[in-house]
CSV table of C-alpha atoms in Angstrom, one decimal:
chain,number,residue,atom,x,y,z
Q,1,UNK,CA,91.6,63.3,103.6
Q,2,UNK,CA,89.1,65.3,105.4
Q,3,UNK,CA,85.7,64.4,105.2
Q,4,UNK,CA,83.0,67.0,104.0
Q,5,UNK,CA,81.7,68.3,107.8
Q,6,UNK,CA,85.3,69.0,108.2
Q,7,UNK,CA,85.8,70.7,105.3
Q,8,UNK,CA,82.2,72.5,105.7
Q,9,UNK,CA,82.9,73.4,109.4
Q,10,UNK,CA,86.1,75.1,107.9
Q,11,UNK,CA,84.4,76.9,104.9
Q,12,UNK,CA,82.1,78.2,107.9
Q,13,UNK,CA,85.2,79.7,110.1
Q,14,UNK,CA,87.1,81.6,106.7
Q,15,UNK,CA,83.1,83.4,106.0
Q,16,UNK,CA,83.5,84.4,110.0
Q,17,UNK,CA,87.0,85.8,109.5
Q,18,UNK,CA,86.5,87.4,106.1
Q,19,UNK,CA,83.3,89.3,107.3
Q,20,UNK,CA,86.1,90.6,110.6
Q,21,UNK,CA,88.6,91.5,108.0
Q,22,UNK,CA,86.2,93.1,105.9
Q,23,UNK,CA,84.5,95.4,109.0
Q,24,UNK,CA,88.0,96.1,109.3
Q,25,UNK,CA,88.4,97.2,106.0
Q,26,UNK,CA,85.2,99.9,105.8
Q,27,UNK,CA,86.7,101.5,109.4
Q,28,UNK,CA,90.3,101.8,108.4
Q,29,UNK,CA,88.5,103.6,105.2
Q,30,UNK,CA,86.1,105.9,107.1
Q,31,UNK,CA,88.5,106.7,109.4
Q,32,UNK,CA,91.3,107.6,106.9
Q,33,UNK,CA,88.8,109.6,105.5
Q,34,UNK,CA,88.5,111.8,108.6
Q,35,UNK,CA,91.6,112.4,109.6
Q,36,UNK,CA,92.7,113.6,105.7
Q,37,UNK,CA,89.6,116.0,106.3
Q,38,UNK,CA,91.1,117.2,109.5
Q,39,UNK,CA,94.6,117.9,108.1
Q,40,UNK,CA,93.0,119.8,105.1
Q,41,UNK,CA,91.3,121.9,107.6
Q,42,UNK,CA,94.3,123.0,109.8
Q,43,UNK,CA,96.9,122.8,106.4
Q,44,UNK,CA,96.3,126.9,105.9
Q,45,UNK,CA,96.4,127.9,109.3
Q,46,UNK,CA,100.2,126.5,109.8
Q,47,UNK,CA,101.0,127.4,106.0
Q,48,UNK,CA,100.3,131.0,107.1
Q,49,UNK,CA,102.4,130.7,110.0
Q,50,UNK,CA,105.4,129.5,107.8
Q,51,UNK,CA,104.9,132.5,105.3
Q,52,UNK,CA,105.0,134.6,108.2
Q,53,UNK,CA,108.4,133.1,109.5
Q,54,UNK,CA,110.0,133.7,105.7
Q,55,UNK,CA,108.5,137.4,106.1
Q,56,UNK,CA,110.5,138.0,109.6
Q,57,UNK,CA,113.8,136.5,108.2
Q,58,UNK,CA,113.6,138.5,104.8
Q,59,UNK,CA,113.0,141.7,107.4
Q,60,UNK,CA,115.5,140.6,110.1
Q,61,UNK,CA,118.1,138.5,108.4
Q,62,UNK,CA,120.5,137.9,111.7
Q,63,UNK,CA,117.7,137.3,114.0
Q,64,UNK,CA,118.9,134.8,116.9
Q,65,UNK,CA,116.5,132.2,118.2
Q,66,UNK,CA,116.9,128.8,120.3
Q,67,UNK,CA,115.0,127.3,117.7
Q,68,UNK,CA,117.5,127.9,114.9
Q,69,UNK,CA,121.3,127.2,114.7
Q,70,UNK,CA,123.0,130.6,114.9
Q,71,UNK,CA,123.6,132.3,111.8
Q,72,UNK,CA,127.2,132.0,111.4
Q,73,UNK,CA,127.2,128.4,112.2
Q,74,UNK,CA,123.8,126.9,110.5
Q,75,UNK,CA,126.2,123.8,109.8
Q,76,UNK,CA,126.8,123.4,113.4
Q,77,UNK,CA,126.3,119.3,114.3
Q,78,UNK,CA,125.4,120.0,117.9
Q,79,UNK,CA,127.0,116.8,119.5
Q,80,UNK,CA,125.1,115.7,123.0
Q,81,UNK,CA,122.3,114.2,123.6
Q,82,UNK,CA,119.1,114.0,121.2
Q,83,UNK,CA,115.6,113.8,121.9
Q,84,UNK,CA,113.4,111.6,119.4
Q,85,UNK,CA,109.6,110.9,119.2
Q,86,UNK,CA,108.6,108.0,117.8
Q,87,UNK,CA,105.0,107.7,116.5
Q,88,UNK,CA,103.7,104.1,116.4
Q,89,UNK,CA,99.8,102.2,115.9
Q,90,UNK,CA,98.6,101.2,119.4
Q,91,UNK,CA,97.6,97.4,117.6
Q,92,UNK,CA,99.5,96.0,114.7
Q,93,UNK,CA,97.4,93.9,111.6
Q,94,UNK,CA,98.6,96.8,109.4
Q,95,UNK,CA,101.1,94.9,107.8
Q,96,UNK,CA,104.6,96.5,107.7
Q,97,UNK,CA,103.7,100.1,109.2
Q,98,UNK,CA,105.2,99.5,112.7
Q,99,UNK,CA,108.4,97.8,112.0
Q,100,UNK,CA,109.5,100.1,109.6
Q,101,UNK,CA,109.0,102.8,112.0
Q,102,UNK,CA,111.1,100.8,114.8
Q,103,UNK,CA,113.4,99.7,112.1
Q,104,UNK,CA,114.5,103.7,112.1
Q,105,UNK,CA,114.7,104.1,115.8
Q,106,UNK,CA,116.9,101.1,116.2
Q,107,UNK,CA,119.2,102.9,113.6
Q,108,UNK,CA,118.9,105.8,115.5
Q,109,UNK,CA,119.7,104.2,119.2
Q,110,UNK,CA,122.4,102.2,117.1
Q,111,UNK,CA,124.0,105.4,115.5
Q,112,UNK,CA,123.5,107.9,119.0
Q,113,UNK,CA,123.1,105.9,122.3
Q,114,UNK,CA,122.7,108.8,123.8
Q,115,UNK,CA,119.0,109.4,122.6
Q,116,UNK,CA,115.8,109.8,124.7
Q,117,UNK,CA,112.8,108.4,123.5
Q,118,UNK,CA,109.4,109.7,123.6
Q,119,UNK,CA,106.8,107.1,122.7
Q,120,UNK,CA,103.4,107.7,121.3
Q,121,UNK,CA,101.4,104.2,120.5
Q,122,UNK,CA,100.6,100.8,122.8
Q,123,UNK,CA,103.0,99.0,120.0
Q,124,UNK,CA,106.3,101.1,119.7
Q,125,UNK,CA,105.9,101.0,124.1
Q,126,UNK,CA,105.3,97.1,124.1
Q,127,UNK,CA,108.5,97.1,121.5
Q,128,UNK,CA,110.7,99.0,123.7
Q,129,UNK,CA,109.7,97.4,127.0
Q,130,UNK,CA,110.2,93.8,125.7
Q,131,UNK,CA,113.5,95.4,124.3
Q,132,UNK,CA,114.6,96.6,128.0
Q,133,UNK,CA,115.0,100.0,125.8
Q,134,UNK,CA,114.1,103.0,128.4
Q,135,UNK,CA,111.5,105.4,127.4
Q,136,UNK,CA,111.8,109.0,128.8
Q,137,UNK,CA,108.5,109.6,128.1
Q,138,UNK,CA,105.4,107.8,127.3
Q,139,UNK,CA,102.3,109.3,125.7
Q,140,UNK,CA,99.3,106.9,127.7
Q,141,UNK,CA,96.7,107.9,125.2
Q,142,UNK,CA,95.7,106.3,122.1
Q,143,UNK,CA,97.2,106.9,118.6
Q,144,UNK,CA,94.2,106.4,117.5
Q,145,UNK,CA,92.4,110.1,117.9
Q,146,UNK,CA,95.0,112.8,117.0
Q,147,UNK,CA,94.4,115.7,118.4
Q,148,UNK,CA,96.1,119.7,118.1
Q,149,UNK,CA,95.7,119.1,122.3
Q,150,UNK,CA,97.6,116.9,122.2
Q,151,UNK,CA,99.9,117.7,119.9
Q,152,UNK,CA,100.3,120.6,122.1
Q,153,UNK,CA,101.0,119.1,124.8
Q,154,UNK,CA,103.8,116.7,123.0
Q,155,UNK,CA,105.3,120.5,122.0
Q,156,UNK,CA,105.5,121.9,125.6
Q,157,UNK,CA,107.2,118.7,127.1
Q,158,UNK,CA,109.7,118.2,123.8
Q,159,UNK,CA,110.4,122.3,124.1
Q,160,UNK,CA,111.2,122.2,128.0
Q,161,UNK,CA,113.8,119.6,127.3
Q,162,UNK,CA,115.3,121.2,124.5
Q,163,UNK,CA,115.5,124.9,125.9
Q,164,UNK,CA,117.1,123.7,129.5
Q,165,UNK,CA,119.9,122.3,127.4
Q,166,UNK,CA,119.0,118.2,128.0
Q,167,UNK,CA,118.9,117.5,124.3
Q,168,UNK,CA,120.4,119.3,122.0
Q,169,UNK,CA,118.4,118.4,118.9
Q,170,UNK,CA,114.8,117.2,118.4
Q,171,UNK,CA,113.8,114.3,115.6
Q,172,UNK,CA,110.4,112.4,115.0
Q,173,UNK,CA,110.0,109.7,113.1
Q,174,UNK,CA,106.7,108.9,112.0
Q,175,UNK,CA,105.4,107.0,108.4
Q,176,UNK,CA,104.4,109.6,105.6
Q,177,UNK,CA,101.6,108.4,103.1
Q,178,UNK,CA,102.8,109.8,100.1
Q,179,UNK,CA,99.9,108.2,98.4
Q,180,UNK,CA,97.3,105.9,98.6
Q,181,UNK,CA,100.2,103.0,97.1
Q,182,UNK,CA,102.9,104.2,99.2
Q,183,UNK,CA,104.2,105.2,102.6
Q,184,UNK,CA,107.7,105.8,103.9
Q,185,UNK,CA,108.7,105.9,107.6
Q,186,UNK,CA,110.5,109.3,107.9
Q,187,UNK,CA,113.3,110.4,110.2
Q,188,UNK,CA,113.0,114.2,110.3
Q,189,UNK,CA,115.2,116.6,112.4
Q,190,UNK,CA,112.3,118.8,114.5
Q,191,UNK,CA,115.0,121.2,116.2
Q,192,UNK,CA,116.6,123.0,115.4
Q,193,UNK,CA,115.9,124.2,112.1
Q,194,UNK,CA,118.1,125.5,109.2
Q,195,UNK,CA,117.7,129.1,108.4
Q,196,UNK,CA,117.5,127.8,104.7
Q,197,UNK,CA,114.7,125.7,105.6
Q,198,UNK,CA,112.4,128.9,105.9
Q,199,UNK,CA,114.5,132.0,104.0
Q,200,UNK,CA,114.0,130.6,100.1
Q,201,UNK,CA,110.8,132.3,99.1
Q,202,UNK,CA,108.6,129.7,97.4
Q,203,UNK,CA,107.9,129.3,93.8
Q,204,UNK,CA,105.3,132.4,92.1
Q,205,UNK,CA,106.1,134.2,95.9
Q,206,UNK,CA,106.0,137.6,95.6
Q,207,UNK,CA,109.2,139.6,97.9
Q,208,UNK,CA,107.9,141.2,101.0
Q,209,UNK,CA,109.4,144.6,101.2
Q,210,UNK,CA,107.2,146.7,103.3
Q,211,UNK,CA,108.9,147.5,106.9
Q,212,UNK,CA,107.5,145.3,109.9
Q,213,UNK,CA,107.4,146.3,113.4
Q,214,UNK,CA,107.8,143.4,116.3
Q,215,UNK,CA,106.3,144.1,119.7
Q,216,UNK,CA,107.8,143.5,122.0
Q,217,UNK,CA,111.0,142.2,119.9
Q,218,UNK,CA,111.4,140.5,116.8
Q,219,UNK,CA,113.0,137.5,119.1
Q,220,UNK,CA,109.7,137.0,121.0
Q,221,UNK,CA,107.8,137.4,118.0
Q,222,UNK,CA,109.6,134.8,116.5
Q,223,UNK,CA,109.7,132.1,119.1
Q,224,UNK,CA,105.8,132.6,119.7
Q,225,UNK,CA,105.2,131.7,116.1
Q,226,UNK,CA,107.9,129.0,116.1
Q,227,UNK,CA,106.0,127.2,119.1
Q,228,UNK,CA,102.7,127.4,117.0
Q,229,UNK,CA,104.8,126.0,114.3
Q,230,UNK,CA,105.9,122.8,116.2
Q,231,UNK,CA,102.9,122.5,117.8
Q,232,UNK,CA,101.4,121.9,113.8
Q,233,UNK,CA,104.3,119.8,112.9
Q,234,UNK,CA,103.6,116.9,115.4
Q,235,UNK,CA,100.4,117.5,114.9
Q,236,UNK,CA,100.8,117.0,111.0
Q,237,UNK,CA,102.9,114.1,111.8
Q,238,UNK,CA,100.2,112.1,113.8
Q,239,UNK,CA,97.7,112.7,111.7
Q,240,UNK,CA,100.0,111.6,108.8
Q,241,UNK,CA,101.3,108.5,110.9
Q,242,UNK,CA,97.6,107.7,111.4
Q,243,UNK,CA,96.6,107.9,108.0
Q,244,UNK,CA,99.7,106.0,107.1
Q,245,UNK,CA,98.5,103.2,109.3
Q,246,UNK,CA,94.4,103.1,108.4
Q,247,UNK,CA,95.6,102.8,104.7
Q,248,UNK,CA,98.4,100.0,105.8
Q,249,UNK,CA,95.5,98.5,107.6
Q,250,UNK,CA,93.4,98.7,104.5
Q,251,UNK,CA,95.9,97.1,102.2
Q,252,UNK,CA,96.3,94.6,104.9
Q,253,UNK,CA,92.7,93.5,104.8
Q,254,UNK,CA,92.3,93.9,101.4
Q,255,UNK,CA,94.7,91.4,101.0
Q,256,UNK,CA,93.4,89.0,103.9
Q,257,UNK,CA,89.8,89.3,101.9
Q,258,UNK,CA,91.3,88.2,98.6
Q,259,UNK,CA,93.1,85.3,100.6
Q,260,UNK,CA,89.6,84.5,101.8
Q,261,UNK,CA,88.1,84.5,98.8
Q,262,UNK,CA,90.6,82.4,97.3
Q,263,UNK,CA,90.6,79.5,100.1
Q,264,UNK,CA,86.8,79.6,100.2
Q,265,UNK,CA,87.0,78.7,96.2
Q,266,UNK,CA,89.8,76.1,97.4
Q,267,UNK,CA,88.1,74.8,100.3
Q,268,UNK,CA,84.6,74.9,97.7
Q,269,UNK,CA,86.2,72.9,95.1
Q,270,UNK,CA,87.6,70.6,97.4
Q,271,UNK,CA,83.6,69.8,99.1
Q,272,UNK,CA,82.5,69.1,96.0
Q,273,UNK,CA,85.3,66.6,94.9
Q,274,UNK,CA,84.8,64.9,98.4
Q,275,UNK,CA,81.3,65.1,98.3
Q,276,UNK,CA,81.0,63.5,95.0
Q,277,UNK,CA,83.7,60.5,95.6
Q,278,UNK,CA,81.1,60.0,98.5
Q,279,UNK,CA,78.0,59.8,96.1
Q,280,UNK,CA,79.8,58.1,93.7
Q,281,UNK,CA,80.9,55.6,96.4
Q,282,UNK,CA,77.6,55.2,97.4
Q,283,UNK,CA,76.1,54.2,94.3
Q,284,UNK,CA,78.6,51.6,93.5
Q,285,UNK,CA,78.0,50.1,97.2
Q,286,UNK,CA,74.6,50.0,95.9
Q,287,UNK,CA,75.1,48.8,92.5
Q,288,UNK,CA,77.5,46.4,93.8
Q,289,UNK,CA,74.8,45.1,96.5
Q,290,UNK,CA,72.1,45.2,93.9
Q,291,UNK,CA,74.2,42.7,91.4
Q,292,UNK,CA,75.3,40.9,94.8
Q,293,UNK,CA,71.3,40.4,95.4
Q,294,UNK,CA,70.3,39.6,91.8
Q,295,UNK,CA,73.2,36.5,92.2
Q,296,UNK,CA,72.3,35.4,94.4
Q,297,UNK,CA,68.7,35.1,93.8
Q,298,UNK,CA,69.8,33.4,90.0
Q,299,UNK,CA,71.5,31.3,92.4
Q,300,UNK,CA,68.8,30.1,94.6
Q,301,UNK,CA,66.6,29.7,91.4
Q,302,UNK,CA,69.2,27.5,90.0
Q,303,UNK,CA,69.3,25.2,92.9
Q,304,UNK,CA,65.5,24.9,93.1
Q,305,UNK,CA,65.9,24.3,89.2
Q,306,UNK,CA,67.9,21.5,89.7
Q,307,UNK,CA,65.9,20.2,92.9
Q,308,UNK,CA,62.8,19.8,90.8
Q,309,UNK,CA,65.0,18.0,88.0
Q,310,UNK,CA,66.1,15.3,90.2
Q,311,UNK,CA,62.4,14.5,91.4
């Protein structure tokens, strides 16, 4: 059994790692906290681009645009090769957040060989690398500050591939925090779209009738706003996969800090019962030397007793 300056020493060394996992705790909060209050402040911006997509295929219902499977063929699968982001933490302790996203890019690779990864996050490159899986492209800065920059520039390199014809569809997978108890790792086609996906007015929507005019073309019109469009999609998606992984994070040490607690009240318990079967050990070595002493003095009176007796 270990003694008490073991057990002290250890006591010592969970309060050091529960005060870590608790810092941890408060930044994963502040942090989610920011990056909700960034997405709130771009949400209207790209939902008044998609109100202005519905308005352009209510006025120009056969419209034809890269982004989009042709009118006559939305259905279309589009066999060839796909092009997939995958949107990972650059560190793990956030419990299950980056395996379930690598967990759907396996399925994916398993499913389509023929895919092309793009990589944002240290961990999903570290994965892929110790995997021998090759990465077409990987995103060197941190997952940690999403940005519409660089969301931007994510678009342009995605777009290039998929308009010179070396992928023919576009997915991201990335975790969606559907609430502050959940989050799902998504798989969601990016390109090209479904004409459905824009042309059902939404609920309480009122019908625009009113004739529009497109300069130059309702086709450049369209493909300008579509790029803007992306551009807020992986942007959404980042900020999403990072709030998704600062709440994981927070459950994560959450749960470490209970743990803590509970081991301290373990290891607590466990002092005192030592340290009392010490005390109580000590006081009968004392008792016991005590009587030991008081016998031996009986003794030694006894003898001198007897000595003065015999004289």
């Amino acid at each position: 059994m270990a003694g008490t300056k073991e057990i002290k020493t250890h006591i010592e060394s969970v309060k050091d790692t529960k005060k870590i996992t608790n810092a941890m705790y408060l930044i994963a909060s502040t942090k989610l906290r920011k990056a909700r209050s960034d997405l709130e402040q771009v949400r209207p911006y790209f939902d008044a681009l998609r109100a202005e997509i519905k308005r352009i295929f209510r006025t120009v219902r056969d419209v034809e645009s890269p982004f989009f499977y042709p009118y006559d063929h939305d259905t279309n699968p589009l066999d060839g090769t796909f092009g997939c982001l995958v949107i990972t933490a650059d560190k793990g302790l956030a419990g299950a957040y980056n395996q379930n996203v690598l967990k759907e890019a396996e399925k994916m690779l398993a499913q389509h060989p023929d895919t092309k990864l793009y990589v944002v996050g240290e961990y999903g490159r570290h994965f892929f690398a110790q995997k021998g899986i090759h990465i077409k492209k990987s995103f060197l800065y941190t997952a940690q500050n999403p940005t519409m920059d660089r969301a931007r520039e994510i678009t342009d390199i995605l777009l290039e591939e998929y308009v010179q014809g070396k992928v023919k569809k576009i997915f991201i997978i990335y975790t969606d925090l559907k609430s502050s108890l959940a989050s799902e790792a998504n798989v969601t086609r990016l390109l090209p779209f479904h004409r459905s996906h824009f042309d059902a007015p939404a609920p309480g929507e009122k019908a625009f009738t009113e004739p529009i005019e497109f300069v130059p073309s309702v086709e450049v019109v369209l493909n300008n706003v579509m790029h803007s469009y992306i551009s807020g999609f992986i942007y959404s998606a980042l900020i999403d996969s990072f709030c998704s992984e600062q709440n994981a994070r927070m459950t994560a040490m959450d749960a470490a800090n209970q743990n803590a607690e509970k081991l301290l009240q373990e290891l607590s318990l466990q002092y005192n019962r030592v340290r009392q079967a010490a005390i109580t050990q000590e006081i009968t070595e004392v008792s016991a030397g005590a009587k030991a002493q008081r016998a031996q003095r009986k003794k030694r009176q006894q003898r001198k007793e007897r000595e003065v007796c015999t004289r």
